[in-house]
XYZ file of C-alpha atoms in Angstrom:
722
model
C 8.041 -20.526 24.846
C 7.015 -21.871 28.054
C 6.489 -19.072 31.005
C 3.936 -16.515 31.638
C 3.271 -13.830 29.069
C 1.607 -10.501 30.065
C -0.407 -8.572 27.645
C -0.469 -4.769 27.490
C -2.962 -2.860 26.128
C -2.082 -3.295 22.615
C -0.615 -6.395 23.008
C -4.038 -8.141 23.930
C -5.872 -11.106 22.775
C -9.148 -9.567 22.185
C -12.528 -11.512 21.546
C -15.495 -10.959 19.580
C -18.508 -13.620 18.696
C -18.543 -15.199 15.405
C -21.366 -16.513 13.517
C -23.126 -19.190 15.062
C -22.058 -18.073 18.750
C -18.354 -19.296 18.356
C -15.602 -17.927 19.952
C -13.240 -15.611 17.755
C -9.826 -14.681 19.113
C -7.743 -11.890 17.353
C -4.102 -11.174 18.051
C -2.629 -7.566 18.540
C 0.902 -6.797 18.986
C 3.140 -3.854 19.702
C 5.435 -3.670 16.823
C 5.876 -0.551 14.848
C 3.200 0.444 12.332
C 4.220 2.025 9.223
C 3.624 5.520 8.526
C -0.128 6.114 7.838
C -1.364 2.774 8.662
C -4.699 2.345 10.325
C -4.663 1.174 14.170
C -5.979 -2.620 14.179
C -9.690 -2.930 13.932
C -11.781 -3.009 17.112
C -12.227 -6.522 18.778
C -15.750 -6.800 17.182
C -14.193 -6.744 13.841
C -14.153 -10.386 12.188
C -10.500 -10.218 11.633
C -9.220 -13.094 14.007
C -6.987 -15.594 13.784
C -8.856 -18.260 15.311
C -12.409 -18.980 15.448
C -14.062 -22.005 17.491
C -17.244 -23.295 16.634
C -20.202 -24.512 18.336
C -19.850 -27.689 16.285
C -16.274 -27.932 17.942
C -14.705 -27.146 14.509
C -11.439 -24.839 14.831
C -10.666 -22.657 11.985
C -7.379 -20.822 11.568
C -7.312 -17.493 9.926
C -4.205 -17.832 8.084
C -2.388 -14.413 7.195
C 0.590 -16.627 5.212
C 0.118 -17.868 1.406
C 0.157 -21.440 0.648
C 2.451 -22.205 -2.066
C 3.901 -25.561 -1.085
C 5.800 -24.658 1.830
C 3.465 -26.161 4.442
C 2.384 -23.046 6.498
C -1.339 -24.163 6.175
C -0.212 -27.157 8.478
C 2.660 -25.477 10.422
C 0.920 -22.366 11.823
C -2.122 -24.293 12.584
C -0.041 -26.573 14.541
C 1.236 -23.922 16.767
C -2.428 -22.604 17.619
C -3.564 -26.052 17.924
C -0.734 -27.304 20.257
C -1.758 -24.499 22.806
C -5.487 -24.558 22.376
C -5.199 -28.610 23.148
C -7.991 -29.010 20.142
C -8.598 -31.909 18.332
C -6.434 -31.787 15.379
C -9.031 -33.689 13.083
C -11.298 -30.857 13.358
C -8.680 -28.176 12.510
C -9.606 -26.180 9.160
C -7.862 -23.501 7.499
C -9.243 -20.216 5.748
C -6.937 -17.946 3.947
C -6.968 -14.268 5.745
C -8.559 -11.008 4.191
C -6.374 -8.094 3.957
C -6.773 -6.245 7.124
C -4.094 -4.321 9.347
C -4.320 -7.174 11.992
C -2.812 -9.806 9.445
C 0.335 -7.633 8.725
C 3.787 -9.109 8.997
C 4.883 -8.153 12.313
C 8.240 -6.910 10.697
C 7.424 -5.976 7.262
C 4.003 -3.887 8.001
C 1.986 -5.211 5.590
C 0.608 -8.468 4.610
C 3.161 -10.345 2.832
C 4.738 -13.785 2.642
C 8.342 -14.310 2.275
C 12.004 -14.342 3.609
C 11.378 -17.918 5.269
C 9.728 -15.645 7.947
C 6.390 -17.217 8.586
C 6.937 -19.363 11.336
C 9.437 -17.187 12.918
C 7.130 -14.133 13.098
C 3.974 -15.785 13.979
C 5.087 -18.195 16.503
C 4.493 -16.260 19.539
C 1.254 -14.416 18.728
C -0.472 -17.771 17.370
C 0.670 -19.902 20.532
C -0.770 -17.054 22.460
C -3.846 -17.107 20.374
C -4.000 -20.857 21.158
C -3.115 -20.487 24.940
C -5.999 -17.555 25.592
C -8.468 -19.674 23.761
C -7.696 -22.604 25.738
C -8.085 -20.475 29.122
C -11.388 -18.963 28.246
C -12.539 -22.211 27.391
C -11.438 -23.748 30.818
C -12.887 -20.422 32.233
C -16.434 -21.301 30.842
C -16.450 -24.797 31.750
C -15.103 -24.104 35.521
C -18.081 -21.442 35.448
C -20.519 -24.147 34.573
C -19.229 -26.642 37.016
C -18.825 -24.126 39.595
C -15.331 -25.430 40.064
C -11.536 -24.195 40.200
C -10.427 -23.331 36.846
C -7.107 -24.634 38.052
C -8.259 -28.043 38.634
C -9.590 -28.590 35.218
C -7.423 -29.990 32.217
C -8.142 -29.940 28.517
C -7.250 -32.501 25.721
C -8.588 -33.162 22.216
C -10.913 -30.374 22.348
C -12.601 -31.079 25.775
C -12.489 -29.436 29.443
C -12.093 -32.101 31.825
C -13.282 -32.054 35.287
C -11.243 -33.522 37.855
C -14.215 -35.905 38.567
C -14.026 -36.980 34.941
C -17.088 -34.982 33.578
C -16.361 -33.243 30.148
C -17.210 -30.267 28.219
C -16.673 -29.989 24.305
C -15.130 -26.885 22.934
C -18.152 -26.667 20.589
C -20.560 -26.595 23.978
C -18.372 -24.173 25.635
C -17.715 -21.619 22.491
C -20.714 -19.077 22.878
C -20.061 -19.183 26.816
C -16.493 -18.563 26.278
C -16.998 -15.653 24.041
C -18.527 -13.624 26.799
C -15.842 -13.858 29.115
C -12.888 -11.287 29.709
C -9.652 -11.797 28.064
C -6.836 -13.228 30.442
C -4.797 -10.298 31.384
C -1.727 -13.143 31.163
C -1.411 -16.160 29.435
C 0.684 -19.472 30.247
C 2.251 -21.214 27.326
C 3.141 -24.687 27.668
C 6.202 -26.405 28.598
C 7.767 -27.754 25.354
C 8.385 -31.261 26.906
C 4.653 -31.164 27.071
C 4.229 -30.993 23.193
C 1.724 -33.561 21.827
C 1.983 -31.829 18.364
C 4.795 -29.400 17.549
C 8.208 -31.502 16.992
C 6.322 -34.335 15.788
C 5.300 -35.436 12.033
C 1.857 -34.304 10.769
C 0.221 -34.760 7.919
C -0.470 -31.803 5.891
C -4.118 -30.615 5.802
C -3.527 -29.118 2.180
C -2.837 -32.737 0.718
C -5.935 -34.032 0.400
C -7.638 -31.313 -1.961
C -4.246 -31.140 -3.699
C -4.494 -35.140 -4.266
C -7.934 -35.110 -5.080
C -8.030 -32.233 -7.378
C -10.361 -30.073 -5.247
C -7.652 -27.278 -4.290
C -8.471 -23.884 -5.996
C -5.287 -22.491 -7.579
C -5.558 -18.740 -9.160
C -5.499 -20.386 -12.586
C -8.687 -22.689 -11.532
C -10.932 -19.696 -10.963
C -14.017 -19.341 -12.839
C -16.546 -16.272 -12.437
C -19.995 -16.042 -14.384
C -19.463 -13.847 -17.590
C -15.347 -13.984 -17.201
C -13.386 -13.456 -20.126
C -9.675 -14.295 -20.915
C -7.016 -12.236 -21.513
C -3.357 -12.483 -22.894
C -0.992 -9.541 -23.334
C 1.625 -8.921 -26.145
C 4.620 -7.411 -24.578
C 7.697 -5.585 -25.756
C 10.399 -7.790 -26.855
C 13.050 -5.829 -25.009
C 13.191 -4.383 -21.548
C 12.141 -0.481 -21.349
C 10.513 -0.787 -25.065
C 7.390 1.450 -26.118
C 4.546 0.719 -28.002
C 4.226 2.689 -31.003
C 1.221 1.484 -32.904
C -0.527 -1.864 -33.632
C -3.148 -3.450 -36.401
C -5.669 -5.252 -34.483
C -7.730 -6.191 -37.624
C -6.640 -9.985 -37.950
C -6.599 -10.371 -34.118
C -10.295 -9.232 -34.040
C -11.183 -11.824 -36.958
C -10.401 -14.476 -34.720
C -13.373 -16.544 -33.588
C -13.753 -15.639 -29.731
C -11.570 -12.562 -29.673
C -13.941 -9.837 -27.763
C -11.542 -6.839 -27.646
C -8.132 -5.371 -28.251
C -7.030 -2.840 -25.966
C -3.406 -1.168 -25.582
C -2.891 -1.230 -21.480
C 0.784 -0.265 -19.816
C 2.282 -3.555 -20.168
C 1.636 -3.844 -24.012
C -1.489 -4.884 -25.877
C -4.049 -7.109 -24.582
C -6.112 -9.397 -26.544
C -9.277 -10.651 -24.712
C -11.473 -13.640 -25.768
C -14.166 -15.896 -24.823
C -11.286 -18.583 -23.827
C -7.598 -18.980 -23.715
C -6.951 -20.465 -26.565
C -8.701 -17.703 -28.963
C -6.569 -15.030 -27.167
C -3.420 -16.744 -28.077
C -4.330 -16.955 -31.649
C -5.778 -13.403 -31.491
C -2.294 -12.187 -29.944
C -0.217 -14.203 -32.689
C -2.349 -12.307 -35.356
C -1.719 -8.988 -34.035
C 0.628 -6.763 -35.640
C 2.632 -4.628 -33.263
C 5.473 -1.995 -33.798
C 7.623 -1.359 -30.763
C 10.631 1.251 -30.068
C 12.945 -0.842 -28.694
C 15.401 1.956 -27.375
C 18.511 1.405 -26.056
C 17.892 -1.880 -24.184
C 18.209 -3.653 -27.573
C 21.712 -3.628 -27.394
C 21.901 -5.500 -23.815
C 23.554 -9.037 -24.062
C 25.160 -11.142 -21.863
C 28.574 -11.258 -23.029
C 28.718 -7.453 -23.305
C 27.319 -7.391 -19.316
C 30.357 -9.900 -18.787
C 32.811 -7.655 -19.690
C 31.317 -4.713 -18.055
C 30.996 -6.237 -14.814
C 34.453 -7.804 -15.123
C 36.107 -4.452 -15.337
C 33.963 -2.963 -12.186
C 35.524 -5.981 -10.450
C 38.982 -4.853 -10.362
C 37.858 -1.452 -9.063
C 37.019 -0.667 -5.385
C 33.543 -0.538 -4.484
C 31.240 0.573 -1.749
C 32.519 -1.224 1.595
C 29.964 -3.428 3.216
C 32.410 -4.791 5.620
C 35.619 -3.794 6.772
C 37.949 -5.275 9.561
C 41.664 -4.936 9.663
C 43.946 -3.650 6.462
C 43.291 -6.254 3.913
C 45.889 -3.979 1.505
C 48.702 -4.209 3.959
C 47.878 -8.017 4.870
C 47.966 -8.838 1.289
C 51.201 -7.054 0.484
C 53.131 -9.146 3.146
C 51.098 -12.604 2.186
C 53.333 -15.339 1.346
C 51.102 -16.238 -1.122
C 48.113 -14.876 -2.619
C 44.703 -16.767 -4.371
C 42.611 -15.143 -6.619
C 39.690 -16.107 -8.604
C 36.920 -14.669 -10.366
C 33.344 -16.093 -10.238
C 30.120 -15.416 -12.368
C 26.269 -16.400 -11.984
C 23.805 -15.845 -14.408
C 20.276 -14.363 -14.266
C 17.863 -16.931 -13.268
C 13.820 -16.956 -13.733
C 11.799 -18.151 -10.914
C 9.754 -20.482 -13.166
C 7.006 -21.522 -10.947
C 4.924 -24.563 -11.986
C 1.520 -22.402 -12.440
C 2.087 -19.603 -14.756
C 1.304 -16.123 -13.406
C -2.684 -15.277 -13.473
C -4.950 -12.890 -11.647
C -8.944 -12.717 -12.271
C -10.671 -9.300 -11.548
C -13.909 -8.698 -11.086
C -14.247 -4.821 -11.248
C -17.591 -3.105 -10.566
C -18.233 0.511 -9.834
C -19.010 -0.271 -5.957
C -16.068 -2.785 -5.226
C -13.503 -5.005 -7.053
C -12.670 -8.769 -6.241
C -9.184 -10.287 -7.078
C -8.740 -13.907 -7.293
C -5.221 -14.722 -7.281
C -2.283 -16.652 -5.562
C 0.028 -13.534 -4.513
C 2.661 -13.064 -1.817
C 1.680 -9.777 -0.974
C -1.943 -8.801 -0.296
C -1.399 -5.705 0.661
C 0.583 -4.777 -2.395
C -2.400 -6.502 -4.615
C -5.232 -4.534 -2.829
C -3.512 -1.242 -2.561
C -2.444 -1.389 -6.537
C -6.119 -2.582 -7.506
C -7.203 0.347 -5.190
C -5.111 2.866 -7.159
C -5.812 1.769 -10.827
C -9.663 1.434 -10.108
C -9.879 4.566 -8.004
C -11.730 2.779 -5.575
C -10.977 3.053 -1.721
C -9.008 0.180 -0.223
C -11.739 -0.813 1.692
C -13.813 -1.710 -1.417
C -10.864 -3.997 -3.026
C -11.003 -7.585 -1.635
C -8.472 -10.366 -2.232
C -9.087 -13.825 -2.309
C -5.751 -15.610 -1.676
C -5.933 -19.203 -3.827
C -3.436 -21.517 -3.493
C -0.265 -20.736 -5.360
C 1.884 -23.132 -7.530
C 5.020 -22.205 -6.442
C 6.184 -18.517 -5.505
C 9.725 -18.352 -5.060
C 9.443 -14.818 -4.675
C 8.120 -14.285 -8.038
C 4.625 -13.565 -6.571
C 5.790 -11.069 -4.235
C 6.922 -8.334 -6.637
C 6.430 -4.974 -4.904
C 4.405 -3.326 -7.836
C 2.143 -6.465 -8.175
C 2.468 -6.392 -11.750
C 0.184 -9.025 -12.559
C -2.425 -7.851 -10.369
C -1.751 -4.664 -11.751
C -2.514 -5.920 -15.334
C -5.357 -7.688 -14.552
C -7.049 -4.621 -13.232
C -5.730 -2.605 -16.212
C -7.610 -5.028 -18.271
C -11.038 -5.388 -16.262
C -11.107 -1.634 -16.456
C -10.700 -1.264 -20.057
C -13.374 -3.973 -21.157
C -15.872 -3.294 -18.235
C -16.024 -7.366 -17.649
C -14.408 -9.829 -15.587
C -11.278 -11.205 -16.708
C -8.496 -13.512 -16.015
C -5.361 -12.315 -17.298
C -2.414 -15.342 -17.910
C 1.039 -15.137 -18.641
C 2.218 -18.034 -20.572
C 5.443 -19.712 -19.793
C 7.304 -17.740 -22.338
C 5.756 -14.412 -21.215
C 7.137 -14.662 -17.833
C 10.342 -15.786 -19.046
C 11.198 -13.171 -21.295
C 9.148 -10.428 -20.044
C 9.525 -11.269 -16.140
C 11.675 -10.585 -13.103
C 14.896 -12.460 -12.415
C 17.462 -13.116 -10.123
C 20.562 -10.741 -10.767
C 23.466 -11.561 -12.732
C 26.503 -11.400 -10.648
C 30.071 -11.454 -10.767
C 32.609 -11.579 -8.147
C 36.328 -11.068 -7.508
C 37.700 -12.580 -4.327
C 41.570 -12.819 -3.065
C 43.014 -14.534 -0.198
C 46.421 -13.856 1.469
C 48.159 -16.791 3.108
C 50.626 -16.312 5.850
C 54.116 -19.032 5.959
C 51.833 -21.561 7.297
C 49.159 -21.519 5.016
C 46.652 -19.867 7.451
C 44.170 -17.021 5.799
C 45.675 -13.679 6.545
C 43.328 -11.667 4.540
C 40.051 -11.833 2.403
C 38.856 -9.270 -0.064
C 35.626 -10.057 -2.074
C 34.196 -7.651 -4.356
C 30.617 -8.149 -5.719
C 28.844 -6.632 -8.840
C 25.351 -6.745 -9.547
C 22.087 -4.883 -9.806
C 20.266 -4.055 -6.551
C 16.610 -5.625 -5.958
C 15.764 -3.402 -3.092
C 16.598 -0.161 -5.595
C 13.152 1.474 -6.889
C 10.898 -0.432 -4.584
C 9.316 0.529 -1.142
C 12.304 -0.858 0.319
C 14.600 1.191 -0.990
C 15.219 2.802 2.315
C 16.772 -0.120 3.528
C 20.283 0.811 1.093
C 22.504 2.643 3.533
C 25.691 4.020 2.151
C 25.342 2.417 -1.233
C 24.713 -1.237 0.299
C 21.705 -3.557 -0.158
C 22.237 -5.905 2.028
C 20.409 -8.747 -0.225
C 23.440 -8.233 -2.591
C 25.775 -9.142 0.206
C 24.219 -11.320 2.284
C 26.263 -14.468 2.782
C 29.145 -12.295 1.962
C 29.430 -9.371 4.535
C 28.057 -11.617 7.218
C 30.509 -14.766 6.792
C 31.474 -16.477 10.026
C 34.961 -17.374 9.010
C 37.689 -16.219 11.435
C 39.946 -13.786 9.197
C 41.818 -11.135 10.702
C 41.638 -8.835 8.001
C 38.440 -8.564 5.686
C 37.246 -6.418 3.146
C 33.711 -6.994 1.209
C 32.604 -4.281 -1.281
C 30.029 -3.714 -3.692
C 29.434 -2.217 -7.069
C 25.774 -1.616 -8.111
C 25.050 -1.328 -11.836
C 21.876 0.122 -12.920
C 20.208 -2.076 -15.782
C 16.695 -2.084 -17.543
C 16.154 -5.813 -16.598
C 13.864 -5.809 -13.586
C 15.227 -8.173 -10.804
C 13.613 -9.794 -7.847
C 14.219 -11.932 -4.814
C 14.627 -15.565 -6.010
C 14.752 -18.214 -3.297
C 17.303 -17.694 -0.913
C 18.220 -14.194 -2.305
C 21.767 -13.080 -1.937
C 22.993 -16.232 -0.610
C 22.008 -17.977 -3.949
C 25.106 -16.551 -5.228
C 27.174 -15.683 -2.165
C 27.164 -19.155 -1.100
C 28.436 -20.484 -4.234
C 31.381 -18.300 -4.306
C 32.458 -18.078 -0.730
C 32.255 -22.093 -0.299
C 33.724 -22.616 -3.516
C 36.813 -19.995 -2.850
C 37.117 -21.308 0.442
C 37.538 -24.964 -0.971
C 40.360 -23.500 -3.512
C 41.886 -22.210 -0.301
C 41.942 -25.485 1.095
C 43.198 -27.513 -1.572
C 45.950 -24.781 -2.177
C 47.443 -24.850 1.290
C 47.361 -29.177 1.239
C 44.198 -28.782 4.026
C 41.278 -31.194 3.940
C 38.289 -28.683 3.218
C 36.294 -30.112 6.204
C 39.225 -29.488 8.697
C 39.810 -25.854 7.461
C 36.264 -25.158 7.932
C 36.287 -26.525 11.115
C 39.726 -24.043 12.554
C 37.868 -21.188 10.977
C 34.396 -22.105 12.701
C 35.733 -22.702 15.810
C 33.398 -19.706 17.421
C 30.238 -20.624 15.711
C 28.714 -24.069 17.190
C 25.708 -23.916 15.164
C 27.666 -24.018 11.935
C 30.257 -26.434 13.428
C 27.309 -28.730 14.563
C 25.654 -29.050 11.065
C 29.089 -29.303 9.487
C 29.909 -32.207 11.481
C 26.649 -34.070 11.359
C 26.697 -33.871 7.488
C 30.191 -35.135 7.237
C 29.552 -37.847 9.740
C 26.674 -38.897 7.857
C 28.071 -38.705 4.462
C 31.310 -41.022 5.460
C 33.513 -37.669 4.825
C 37.054 -39.214 4.530
C 36.156 -42.689 3.724
C 37.107 -44.198 0.368
C 34.318 -43.589 -2.213
C 33.524 -45.966 -5.035
C 35.540 -45.744 -8.053
C 34.503 -42.453 -10.230
C 33.052 -40.726 -7.379
C 33.845 -37.454 -5.450
C 32.471 -35.577 -2.714
C 32.295 -31.955 -1.719
C 30.961 -30.212 1.181
C 29.457 -26.590 1.827
C 28.128 -24.843 4.794
C 25.643 -21.693 5.128
C 23.619 -20.036 7.485
C 20.659 -17.881 6.059
C 17.068 -16.861 7.301
C 17.850 -17.807 10.759
C 18.511 -21.569 10.064
C 21.990 -23.222 9.551
C 22.697 -26.068 6.797
C 25.410 -28.090 5.765
C 25.493 -30.185 2.734
C 27.705 -32.957 1.332
C 27.220 -33.769 -2.644
C 28.520 -37.148 -4.099
C 29.023 -36.892 -7.735
C 30.212 -38.877 -10.788
C 31.039 -37.235 -14.217
C 30.528 -38.824 -17.512
C 33.382 -38.371 -20.590
C 31.294 -35.433 -22.228
C 31.434 -33.592 -18.902
C 28.065 -34.318 -17.852
C 27.853 -34.300 -13.960
C 25.461 -36.643 -12.197
C 24.704 -35.947 -8.280
C 24.040 -39.606 -6.843
C 23.807 -38.408 -3.133
C 23.311 -35.239 -1.173
C 23.362 -35.653 2.708
C 21.786 -32.485 4.254
C 22.166 -31.457 8.147
C 20.042 -28.475 9.380
C 19.587 -26.738 12.650
C 16.277 -24.544 12.324
C 15.839 -24.099 15.899
C 12.854 -25.449 17.381
C 11.105 -27.574 15.087
C 7.151 -27.637 14.276
C 6.892 -30.154 11.885
C 10.047 -32.612 11.065
C 8.072 -33.919 8.049
C 7.871 -30.068 6.369
C 11.367 -29.353 7.042
C 12.639 -32.198 5.396
C 10.316 -31.896 2.463
C 11.443 -28.606 2.373
C 15.354 -29.296 2.488
C 14.574 -31.652 -0.191
C 12.773 -29.082 -2.045
C 15.587 -26.589 -1.764
C 18.175 -29.102 -2.949
C 16.371 -29.903 -6.138
C 15.506 -26.264 -6.970
C 19.708 -25.107 -6.086
C 20.458 -28.259 -7.936
C 18.555 -27.247 -11.085
C 20.348 -23.909 -11.074
C 23.357 -25.167 -10.365
C 23.707 -27.749 -13.295
C 20.965 -25.856 -15.869
C 19.713 -22.576 -14.765
C 20.885 -19.457 -17.160
C 18.917 -16.890 -18.612
C 21.074 -15.137 -21.010
C 20.528 -11.824 -23.555
C 21.154 -11.162 -26.879
C 20.264 -8.153 -28.662
C 18.218 -7.335 -25.734
C 16.168 -10.387 -25.901
C 15.753 -12.868 -23.369
C 17.337 -16.126 -25.270
C 15.291 -18.400 -23.050
C 11.357 -19.259 -23.314
C 10.000 -22.341 -21.692
C 11.399 -25.731 -19.894
C 12.970 -27.081 -23.378
C 15.533 -24.349 -23.165
C 15.498 -23.569 -19.394
C 15.268 -27.248 -18.068
C 14.278 -28.801 -14.576
C 15.963 -31.489 -12.999
C 13.970 -34.401 -13.957
C 12.929 -37.364 -11.826
C 15.378 -39.785 -13.033
C 18.078 -37.356 -12.398
C 17.272 -36.610 -8.620
C 19.737 -37.929 -6.278
C 19.037 -39.474 -3.231
C 18.688 -37.147 -0.557
C 19.180 -37.771 3.168
C 17.894 -34.961 5.988
C 19.073 -34.712 9.336
C 17.671 -32.664 11.784
C 19.516 -31.345 14.761
C 17.512 -30.939 17.927
C 17.371 -27.231 19.271
C 15.366 -25.576 21.691
C 16.557 -22.240 20.134
C 13.622 -19.929 18.068
C 12.544 -21.355 15.095
C 14.478 -20.430 11.989
C 13.193 -20.072 8.410
C 13.091 -23.142 6.448
C 11.691 -22.398 2.835
C 14.913 -20.872 1.349
C 18.044 -22.340 3.425
C 18.386 -25.613 1.807
C 19.102 -23.732 -1.722
C 22.546 -21.804 -1.035
C 24.822 -25.215 -0.026
C 24.166 -27.469 -2.993
C 25.921 -25.348 -6.014
C 29.446 -25.107 -3.734
C 28.898 -28.523 -2.783
C 28.598 -30.155 -6.191
C 31.175 -27.757 -7.618
C 33.789 -28.672 -4.757
C 32.755 -32.173 -5.464
C 33.562 -32.076 -9.226
C 37.122 -30.514 -8.226
C 37.846 -33.277 -5.871
C 37.100 -35.816 -8.493
C 38.331 -34.355 -11.754
C 40.419 -31.236 -10.660
C 38.196 -29.192 -12.606
C 37.636 -25.896 -10.724
C 34.400 -24.364 -12.676
C 33.949 -20.918 -11.371
C 30.583 -20.121 -13.793
C 27.328 -21.191 -13.302
C 25.598 -23.648 -14.531
C 28.276 -26.507 -14.467
C 27.673 -27.647 -18.002
C 29.571 -30.044 -19.623
C 31.510 -27.470 -22.014
C 32.925 -25.546 -18.706
C 33.586 -28.934 -17.106
C 35.704 -30.027 -19.742
C 37.316 -26.764 -20.360
C 38.294 -26.768 -16.818
C 39.691 -30.396 -16.985
C 41.737 -29.139 -20.042
C 43.037 -26.237 -18.222
C 43.644 -27.810 -15.160
């Protein structure tokens, strides 16, 4: 990241004067703008990433949502490194909705895809470097000195003779100086923040309880609403009787909205009681016939027919016909809920002259535009106040901003500020899900046991279809359906990956690690099957097939070495390995497990190696790997949303359990030093854990379970089949 960065007219760092005479810098980049998007605001507009106050404080205006992944620390670290400010004086504010804060790739303000550091790295570094250059220039003017002779450290400009001026002293003067035509970034070997462990800026507020999440928001005169929702996807409201609901003390209104029937009350409890008393009749429609068993049969039949090709190399049919041996297997992974710890909520204050939205969202532009459309207000009169998010995992990134839309609709109907809350059961039974997937995979082996051909058919719903991103679907291929399968790095001479995309009434959405969450399980489990069928060590087979992929090999070798792969294990223990690349990062994991007589799996240890390019905060990376492993392990052992008579059978953590503290394995995270550009870190830890555990199970017991979750009944059945 070192070197000279030249800035053209649209690639400028522009200045403006903040309140109190401080220095504000805003960053403009020459990325393509979405159709109809406005030009970035003029330099004097307060849409900046960096504010240096006259008191020496440094405020980073953060355009990414903080949902536990650490962006309220990692992104400020990038600015602070180049600014050379005092880290103790750094503060963070959530950005308002404005074009300047748009995602550099997606064209709107959004947090997702493990892209925060990857996409903000350069422009935030340049913002910090330009601010530093202007502060140095201001000091040099004051001293009548050569700027090149001055240096900076911890929020001060230092003269060669030892004189010092603080950034606070220089802010007003620096704000009047011209923006440098080019900025020089630091030599990475000189970093004092980036690459070093730094305590998170948001931790104190979360520990002392002062952090504000969406569910904490309280407004004067605010009411609380819950919505009676259809029991079946696609059902419509026929009629309702609200007499008993309105008789509940505290209930103020009952109104029909597109999502169902909203019960509005003074507080959450009477709103729930009113909803329980509500009598509603639904027209359930064809969705009432939906069942998991029926879907499985439908998907299995599709998997035996050709789909739309996502990758085709060589002649798979001919290679399979001449194969000395073929292996074939069918895999299944269920619908999954996101289940963030903070249930979905949104508070709306809608007035004739404006609308204020208070919520934890991953899509600020979408939330604003949705509110504008429903309220009839121009977008500039809608303000989104982004709170902390109590988990997101993709659920707070719905393209239609469903939970924001519902709150605006209720506020419009009752004419008062209102907070709409989804209970855990509401979102578990009437939310969005990771799709149900069914895969059929065949490998053709030559006489020496080498993999000559690889055929992988995938069946599952498209996430992108029906959204603003539907245009990304080409020739029937939604890349999020096949990622991790169509781009596998293994060296097969003949490969065919194809896709079936059935249409269902069940709404689906990106779930942490998206397509990789299912393809990694299938690919890495089946490759393990190939290894055992040919008498190869699973690690050695991967080494051979990954000869041209040094970063895959690097994490694979590191995880295996740290785990003690090949060394004798304690009695009753098994070990499995898996590797996956996603979101610009490379992760390998080794799981060590045991199994009870009842078939229950206990994961004792997970060794994880990650190459995510240049490291900003190693503590955040380790925490995100641990988080991804626990998230993925929860899904691997317990996670499943199932349907019967069109209804979701799960409702809360009693029948959709999370991994408990006493079940959490010892997790070791090892980072690969790298000078490559940063990769994502929020999601790549999820995909390898399920196959690593499944492969360890086979190594231990000979039971190959091809359907998630890895429940005791499946384990015992596979062991008996054996």
